[in-house]
XYZ file of C-alpha atoms in Angstrom:
552
model
C -43.371 -38.620 -20.230
C -41.750 -35.323 -19.636
C -43.006 -32.055 -21.029
C -40.444 -30.194 -23.167
C -40.754 -26.483 -22.726
C -38.862 -24.466 -25.424
C -36.729 -21.567 -24.362
C -37.716 -18.061 -25.427
C -36.001 -16.834 -28.330
C -32.941 -14.421 -28.272
C -29.759 -14.457 -26.264
C -31.128 -16.383 -23.691
C -31.875 -19.663 -26.132
C -27.956 -19.383 -26.432
C -27.004 -19.593 -22.898
C -26.946 -22.408 -20.284
C -30.010 -23.306 -18.096
C -30.055 -20.726 -15.165
C -28.296 -18.005 -16.910
C -29.600 -14.688 -16.491
C -29.642 -11.507 -18.497
C -30.556 -7.887 -17.645
C -30.794 -4.928 -20.026
C -31.674 -1.251 -20.587
C -31.780 1.392 -17.568
C -34.230 -0.230 -15.394
C -32.591 -3.582 -15.269
C -28.997 -2.809 -15.755
C -27.984 0.691 -15.341
C -29.619 1.446 -12.355
C -29.184 -1.763 -10.548
C -25.254 -1.003 -11.067
C -25.561 2.461 -9.970
C -27.509 1.443 -6.901
C -25.063 -1.230 -5.903
C -22.060 1.380 -6.296
C -23.554 4.066 -4.467
C -23.939 1.526 -1.530
C -20.233 0.599 -1.838
C -19.059 4.278 -2.005
C -21.598 5.271 1.062
C -19.885 2.417 2.939
C -16.322 3.602 2.099
C -17.151 7.326 2.865
C -17.222 7.109 6.689
C -13.591 5.896 6.365
C -12.392 9.036 4.498
C -10.051 11.679 6.515
C -8.146 11.567 9.554
C -11.186 11.174 11.536
C -12.563 8.367 9.294
C -14.282 5.405 11.194
C -12.514 1.910 11.519
C -14.041 -0.825 9.834
C -14.151 -4.311 11.439
C -13.547 -6.878 8.592
C -13.469 -10.360 9.117
C -12.394 -12.302 5.794
C -13.013 -15.711 4.292
C -10.252 -17.178 6.697
C -11.871 -15.708 9.871
C -9.109 -13.374 10.178
C -10.035 -10.153 11.616
C -8.993 -6.724 10.553
C -9.766 -3.302 12.148
C -8.788 -0.336 10.057
C -9.871 2.671 8.163
C -7.394 1.720 5.288
C -9.639 1.565 2.148
C -7.183 -0.657 0.029
C -7.027 -3.220 3.074
C -10.837 -3.003 3.515
C -11.705 -3.457 -0.236
C -9.049 -6.426 -0.537
C -10.690 -8.428 2.422
C -14.117 -7.681 1.347
C -13.915 -9.983 -1.852
C -16.630 -7.759 -3.487
C -18.829 -9.955 -5.734
C -21.009 -7.432 -7.474
C -19.469 -6.899 -11.070
C -20.123 -3.109 -11.145
C -18.822 -2.558 -7.571
C -15.650 -4.644 -8.454
C -15.033 -2.357 -11.472
C -14.727 0.479 -8.664
C -12.409 -1.922 -6.571
C -10.174 -2.576 -9.814
C -10.047 1.323 -10.400
C -8.827 1.834 -6.694
C -6.073 -1.071 -7.118
C -4.713 0.883 -10.122
C -4.351 3.846 -8.137
C -2.829 1.986 -5.223
C -0.154 0.241 -7.785
C 0.490 3.663 -9.567
C 0.605 5.896 -6.358
C 0.113 3.747 -3.221
C -2.410 6.355 -1.744
C -5.702 7.738 -2.570
C -7.655 4.536 -2.901
C -10.747 5.793 -0.853
C -10.780 9.060 -3.020
C -11.157 6.675 -6.177
C -14.371 4.899 -4.668
C -15.916 7.782 -3.003
C -15.665 10.170 -6.080
C -16.801 7.497 -8.636
C -19.851 6.639 -6.617
C -20.749 10.388 -6.302
C -20.385 10.747 -9.905
C -22.755 7.578 -10.457
C -25.289 9.295 -7.912
C -25.401 12.626 -9.983
C -25.331 10.548 -13.151
C -28.721 8.775 -11.995
C -30.475 12.162 -11.262
C -29.535 12.945 -15.041
C -30.989 9.904 -16.335
C -34.330 10.264 -14.678
C -34.269 13.654 -16.517
C -34.102 11.924 -19.778
C -30.279 12.775 -20.726
C -28.613 9.537 -22.251
C -25.806 7.654 -20.646
C -23.475 8.510 -23.794
C -24.222 12.283 -23.187
C -23.542 11.978 -19.664
C -19.929 9.983 -20.141
C -19.044 12.807 -22.884
C -19.808 15.153 -20.232
C -17.909 13.562 -17.561
C -14.838 13.179 -19.827
C -14.934 16.980 -20.980
C -14.949 17.805 -17.207
C -11.964 15.476 -16.321
C -10.123 16.965 -19.394
C -10.787 20.418 -17.871
C -9.941 19.387 -14.263
C -6.552 17.980 -15.633
C -5.841 21.362 -17.111
C -6.693 23.437 -13.998
C -4.775 21.163 -11.588
C -1.296 22.202 -12.356
C -2.167 25.898 -11.864
C -3.251 24.877 -8.299
C 0.222 23.871 -7.363
C 1.186 25.505 -4.003
C 4.238 23.607 -2.864
C 7.299 22.013 -4.486
C 10.063 19.787 -3.109
C 13.233 20.307 -4.902
C 15.667 18.663 -2.424
C 14.404 15.135 -1.412
C 17.397 14.885 1.026
C 16.039 17.355 3.372
C 14.070 15.568 6.065
C 12.358 18.709 7.319
C 10.954 19.637 4.074
C 9.866 16.237 3.492
C 8.338 15.756 6.737
C 6.048 18.736 6.215
C 4.706 16.899 3.018
C 4.220 13.467 4.384
C 2.424 14.507 7.311
C -1.137 14.745 5.669
C -0.998 11.325 4.012
C -0.008 9.746 7.614
C -2.329 11.855 9.536
C -5.327 10.489 7.383
C -4.365 7.026 8.796
C -2.914 7.634 12.276
C -4.571 10.882 13.506
C -2.647 12.330 16.557
C 0.424 10.233 15.811
C 1.632 11.826 12.572
C 4.253 13.860 13.956
C 6.126 10.930 15.398
C 5.460 8.629 12.725
C 6.309 11.104 9.848
C 9.661 11.639 11.556
C 10.366 7.768 11.512
C 9.211 7.774 7.800
C 11.177 10.789 6.446
C 14.476 9.317 8.219
C 14.369 6.185 6.944
C 13.402 7.086 3.244
C 16.045 9.728 3.061
C 18.651 7.607 4.561
C 18.540 5.114 1.888
C 17.576 7.569 -1.010
C 20.131 6.558 -4.210
C 21.864 9.182 -5.995
C 20.852 7.971 -9.579
C 18.545 5.069 -9.287
C 14.787 5.410 -8.456
C 13.335 4.898 -4.976
C 12.454 1.397 -4.097
C 9.723 1.011 -1.552
C 10.823 -2.613 -0.749
C 13.829 -1.290 0.766
C 11.795 0.319 3.688
C 11.290 -2.965 6.037
C 8.631 -2.989 8.906
C 9.551 -5.202 11.874
C 6.332 -5.250 14.252
C 6.975 -6.137 17.893
C 4.196 -6.583 20.443
C 4.735 -4.386 23.827
C 5.541 -1.055 25.058
C 4.244 1.923 23.393
C 4.401 3.773 19.651
C 6.843 6.169 21.148
C 9.605 3.436 21.626
C 9.541 2.737 17.915
C 12.899 3.262 16.109
C 14.575 3.360 12.513
C 17.623 1.050 12.164
C 19.900 1.326 9.166
C 20.026 -2.259 8.016
C 17.834 -5.147 8.666
C 16.031 -6.693 11.783
C 14.899 -10.198 12.204
C 12.781 -11.796 15.010
C 14.870 -14.675 15.827
C 18.079 -15.995 17.562
C 21.459 -16.631 16.096
C 22.027 -20.389 15.864
C 25.534 -20.628 17.708
C 27.270 -19.135 20.860
C 28.848 -16.135 19.178
C 26.159 -13.335 19.047
C 28.076 -10.125 18.382
C 30.381 -9.061 15.359
C 31.835 -5.529 14.432
C 33.034 -4.331 11.012
C 32.059 -7.900 9.751
C 32.533 -9.409 6.469
C 29.265 -11.561 5.584
C 28.973 -14.620 3.447
C 25.430 -15.566 2.480
C 24.619 -18.979 1.422
C 21.083 -19.824 0.064
C 21.677 -23.814 1.005
C 22.107 -25.539 4.446
C 25.176 -25.445 6.605
C 25.501 -28.926 6.844
C 27.623 -31.913 5.633
C 27.165 -32.282 1.835
C 24.721 -34.830 0.799
C 25.339 -36.628 -2.449
C 23.092 -35.951 -5.395
C 22.698 -39.765 -5.841
C 22.110 -42.540 -3.329
C 25.139 -44.535 -2.528
C 25.999 -47.474 -0.250
C 29.024 -47.580 1.780
C 30.037 -51.126 3.152
C 31.922 -50.831 6.582
C 33.374 -54.035 8.079
C 35.401 -52.861 11.127
C 34.701 -49.921 13.746
C 38.193 -48.507 12.453
C 36.525 -47.858 8.876
C 33.757 -46.280 10.771
C 35.839 -43.808 12.516
C 37.692 -43.098 9.536
C 34.609 -42.431 7.450
C 33.093 -40.003 10.036
C 36.493 -38.351 10.328
C 36.535 -37.781 6.410
C 33.192 -35.940 6.775
C 34.252 -34.113 9.606
C 37.599 -32.766 8.294
C 35.883 -31.668 5.086
C 33.123 -29.715 6.816
C 35.837 -28.174 9.047
C 38.285 -27.282 6.087
C 35.338 -25.742 4.132
C 34.320 -23.436 7.434
C 38.073 -22.742 8.111
C 38.512 -21.578 4.429
C 35.596 -19.348 5.024
C 36.956 -17.926 8.231
C 40.413 -17.531 6.662
C 38.791 -15.205 4.017
C 38.060 -12.827 6.617
C 34.216 -13.788 7.321
C 32.759 -12.862 10.705
C 29.148 -13.823 9.961
C 27.735 -16.850 8.034
C 23.844 -16.465 6.990
C 22.385 -19.725 5.764
C 19.024 -20.315 3.919
C 18.416 -23.824 5.462
C 19.128 -25.491 8.728
C 22.744 -25.492 10.531
C 23.729 -28.949 11.286
C 25.303 -29.668 14.716
C 28.712 -30.501 13.378
C 28.761 -27.288 11.095
C 27.567 -25.303 14.357
C 30.415 -26.883 16.231
C 32.969 -25.403 13.851
C 31.384 -22.276 13.382
C 31.628 -21.588 17.306
C 35.233 -22.790 16.815
C 36.243 -20.423 14.325
C 33.869 -17.375 15.961
C 31.587 -16.961 13.280
C 28.134 -15.626 13.894
C 25.619 -17.846 12.321
C 21.989 -16.754 11.427
C 19.559 -18.952 9.849
C 16.641 -17.500 7.554
C 13.752 -19.206 6.215
C 12.714 -17.011 3.692
C 14.367 -16.550 0.330
C 12.879 -13.014 -0.022
C 14.792 -12.090 3.465
C 17.752 -13.474 2.192
C 17.568 -11.394 -1.151
C 16.866 -8.269 0.913
C 19.716 -8.721 3.331
C 22.196 -9.379 0.562
C 21.045 -5.954 -0.845
C 21.420 -4.439 2.513
C 24.991 -5.710 2.947
C 25.902 -5.761 -0.575
C 26.852 -9.633 -0.742
C 26.298 -12.231 -3.472
C 24.104 -15.124 -2.614
C 26.031 -18.481 -2.940
C 24.027 -21.496 -3.871
C 26.761 -24.175 -2.095
C 29.227 -24.095 0.463
C 32.257 -22.730 -1.077
C 35.071 -20.152 -0.353
C 33.537 -16.802 -1.083
C 35.766 -14.605 -3.020
C 36.027 -10.896 -1.809
C 33.717 -9.541 -4.181
C 31.220 -12.033 -2.970
C 31.235 -10.820 0.617
C 29.165 -8.321 1.933
C 30.194 -5.844 4.865
C 28.092 -4.701 7.823
C 29.095 -2.274 10.487
C 27.738 -4.412 13.569
C 25.702 -7.594 13.915
C 24.393 -8.007 17.422
C 21.283 -9.462 19.558
C 19.163 -7.422 21.321
C 15.818 -7.729 23.169
C 12.679 -5.721 23.099
C 10.193 -6.566 25.451
C 10.453 -10.347 25.654
C 11.246 -10.609 21.870
C 14.664 -11.324 20.847
C 15.810 -9.752 17.625
C 18.978 -9.970 15.240
C 20.179 -6.686 14.045
C 22.471 -6.144 10.900
C 23.146 -2.461 11.552
C 24.933 -0.069 8.717
C 25.210 3.273 10.012
C 27.358 4.672 6.996
C 26.416 6.103 3.828
C 26.630 2.648 2.096
C 23.307 1.743 4.038
C 20.569 0.372 1.134
C 17.734 -0.849 3.513
C 16.134 0.676 6.634
C 13.927 -1.020 9.019
C 11.365 0.755 11.120
C 10.857 -1.165 14.263
C 7.335 -0.345 15.612
C 6.138 -1.090 19.085
C 2.339 -1.499 20.235
C 0.106 -3.033 22.374
C -1.837 -5.366 19.808
C -1.316 -7.199 16.606
C -4.205 -5.200 14.926
C -2.729 -1.862 16.215
C 0.625 -2.736 14.701
C -0.925 -3.701 11.495
C -2.628 -0.373 11.464
C 0.592 1.619 11.981
C 2.380 -0.561 9.395
C -0.233 0.622 6.703
C 0.474 4.344 7.749
C 3.964 3.740 7.451
C 3.268 2.193 3.765
C 1.320 5.047 2.546
C 4.005 7.478 3.839
C 6.877 5.359 2.069
C 4.655 5.446 -1.245
C 4.365 9.084 -1.046
C 7.887 9.603 -0.745
C 8.590 7.440 -3.693
C 6.003 9.742 -5.587
C 7.641 12.912 -4.510
C 10.996 11.711 -5.299
C 9.777 11.597 -8.936
C 7.477 14.706 -8.939
C 7.767 16.998 -5.984
C 4.579 19.025 -6.699
C 2.148 19.312 -4.119
C -1.687 20.657 -3.926
C -3.511 22.296 -1.102
C -5.256 19.572 1.075
C -8.330 19.284 3.314
C -10.858 19.627 0.541
C -9.355 22.847 -1.016
C -8.308 21.475 -4.333
C -11.652 19.986 -4.770
C -13.627 22.912 -4.069
C -11.416 25.034 -6.502
C -11.930 22.622 -9.203
C -15.599 22.567 -8.651
C -15.495 26.572 -8.865
C -13.779 26.397 -12.111
C -15.624 23.659 -13.677
C -18.970 25.041 -13.017
C -17.960 28.172 -14.702
C -16.578 26.080 -17.539
C -19.987 24.360 -17.953
C -21.653 27.768 -18.694
C -19.603 27.897 -21.932
C -20.955 24.755 -23.337
C -23.684 24.676 -25.799
C -24.977 21.117 -25.772
C -26.407 18.651 -23.113
C -22.973 17.888 -21.840
C -23.043 21.044 -19.926
C -25.528 19.452 -17.338
C -23.104 16.303 -17.113
C -20.088 18.660 -16.416
C -22.133 20.784 -13.755
C -22.932 17.418 -11.896
C -19.076 16.753 -12.087
C -18.657 19.808 -10.316
C -21.085 18.918 -7.717
C -19.997 15.652 -7.207
C -16.411 17.060 -6.221
C -18.396 18.569 -3.172
C -18.577 15.102 -1.550
C -14.915 14.960 -0.475
C -14.680 17.950 1.560
C -18.125 17.315 3.081
C -17.228 13.830 4.026
C -14.146 15.549 5.581
C -16.466 17.694 7.703
C -18.986 15.029 8.354
C -16.446 12.585 9.497
C -15.065 15.331 12.002
C -18.557 15.835 13.553
C -19.384 19.115 11.611
C -22.196 20.331 9.470
C -20.750 19.124 5.954
C -23.370 21.439 3.962
C -22.356 24.652 5.943
C -18.484 23.745 5.637
C -19.089 23.482 1.864
C -20.897 26.918 1.740
C -18.123 28.535 3.597
C -15.560 26.955 1.303
C -17.343 28.150 -1.700
C -17.456 31.822 -0.208
C -13.812 31.839 0.539
C -12.680 30.404 -3.098
C -14.656 33.356 -4.835
C -11.988 35.433 -3.780
C -8.717 35.405 -5.532
C -6.564 34.622 -2.471
C -8.961 31.758 -1.395
C -7.852 28.880 -3.659
C -5.880 27.299 -0.774
C -8.843 27.547 1.827
C -9.720 24.043 3.086
C -11.657 22.406 5.989
C -10.550 22.880 9.530
C -11.193 19.473 11.015
C -10.091 20.606 14.753
C -12.811 23.164 14.896
C -15.909 22.806 17.007
C -17.960 24.562 14.805
C -17.836 24.842 10.903
C -14.768 26.756 9.921
C -12.205 27.196 7.168
C -8.322 27.695 7.141
C -5.680 28.590 4.659
C -3.834 25.032 4.648
C -0.667 26.701 3.351
C -0.123 29.139 5.872
C -0.710 27.320 9.537
C 1.789 27.374 12.051
C 3.030 23.817 12.745
C 2.082 23.483 16.286
C -1.589 24.726 16.237
C -2.662 24.397 12.545
C -0.469 22.318 10.357
C 0.218 22.848 6.664
C -1.856 20.256 4.746
C -0.563 19.380 1.137
C -1.890 16.629 -0.949
C 0.493 14.842 -3.394
C -0.145 16.199 -7.309
C 0.347 12.820 -8.989
C -2.043 11.309 -6.243
C -4.837 13.582 -7.066
C -4.114 13.468 -10.844
C -4.459 9.633 -11.315
C -7.408 9.498 -8.736
C -9.409 11.792 -10.863
C -8.618 9.813 -14.075
C -9.349 6.295 -12.465
C -12.626 7.315 -10.763
C -13.818 8.996 -13.973
C -12.824 6.126 -16.109
C -14.503 3.490 -13.741
C -17.784 5.685 -13.587
C -18.057 6.010 -17.295
C -17.396 2.312 -17.959
C -20.178 1.385 -15.590
C -22.485 3.895 -17.277
C -21.736 2.379 -20.685
C -22.574 -0.936 -19.503
C -26.116 -1.693 -21.135
C -26.523 -5.465 -20.690
C -25.472 -7.700 -17.777
C -25.166 -11.326 -19.092
C -24.287 -13.621 -16.060
C -23.751 -17.429 -17.085
C -24.382 -20.329 -14.802
C -21.155 -21.748 -13.632
C -20.332 -24.968 -14.944
C -19.436 -27.746 -12.190
C -19.409 -25.153 -9.279
C -21.642 -23.544 -6.865
C -24.344 -21.798 -7.974
C -24.246 -18.116 -8.205
C -26.174 -16.256 -5.598
C -28.259 -14.656 -8.263
C -29.071 -17.918 -9.908
C -30.341 -19.183 -6.841
C -33.210 -16.712 -7.376
C -32.531 -13.562 -5.677
C -32.757 -10.118 -7.229
C -30.450 -8.276 -5.458
C -27.438 -9.018 -7.548
C -26.947 -8.297 -11.144
């Protein structure tokens, strides 16, 4: 007879067999902080222009080699609940601005590391959280006063290039001038007069081969495929776009046709052929020079398209069809009908080009009516092209943000050290225990310039001391880390010459939201007093339930 062992009273009595519960500082808070510190330390070495790449192999064995924090966190599939909160904060940052994801994780990890020191001194989590929130309010109050540059005209390519350079430099150090030029030209060309800038209107076409310097901007759309028919070129063309296949129309219901003689068979086939020819002839008579189909192009339809001199392109993706319709200003038609003049799009040139051994179809709109730009990038490997695409994506998101708010802060760690200096002074004015948390908040800000220096091979502690020394002077608030120096050195990031020491600007909106999301994530993790992990019903046993004590 089996012996029945009663469950211990409390919460565990209400949960399934195998569920685990942690409570208090030692079991819950310190465990969460340790996990977040380890995660932040992992991401810290990928911060800045000289950040190290990570090799990530995800659950389907796809390999990524990148220093882009957003990609690393997305493919890691983080399991720890506290670390996942940091990942969620960085995802919110990515959705809000499109850049600064690594800042959020590193700063949140630094705040938790400083909070652990205060907890061991006997200060409660609520007092630390209140102190961090007061420090955040002070930082957001100081931030507008540190603005050092403002873009009024988003259509000036040279001004835009100066501001986008830092964000692209952080991903592709050494290639930033060329990539910034591509991104600035592509974005300025399609900036609408009244509506907001849409990042989806900048497309990237990756073609393996040659070198990065052979990349170019195409005003219009580029597809890695060949045309369906014999006609490969059209200029000043009207474009008809169909989301259906170009083929003999199939009836909605099944039917049976009884054919008794060979003449009846010939007449039946001729009827279908004549109907299809009449449809394509009507499309050609409407002035159409190019037809885009969302499905297969039948052999008979292809014959008549060639007969009437129409370019035929097949696109399998409905998203590509939507983007192309936006690029040429056409209406997508669901069935083969004669389009009206309002439903037709216009394209300056449709042509076939060969890049390396890859054939592409280019829809070029060189005039002011261009609504979509495509950046065709070249490179030696797929991994390299993927990394270039991430750098371009950051640049495009920065352009979207500056088209809304053109304010910029000094980069290279200058903003962080100036905030740390002013928040330390603010801590001296506070009477309660929150002042210790506020002071630790200021110390945590040092982690960012220190990571920049460490990743560049400089002595981080010495660089931070030099920065504090410069920021004590009234004219030193724009002094940041000189990552190109051979020994610890600082420089004014707003006065550098473009050829030797480029001006380094950080987007105001990026820094504003980074600080908010990092503090919110850290405060949320600190306020977690209990972790209750229920056993999964009917699924694989959680790693913690198997007896490991490494995960909360």
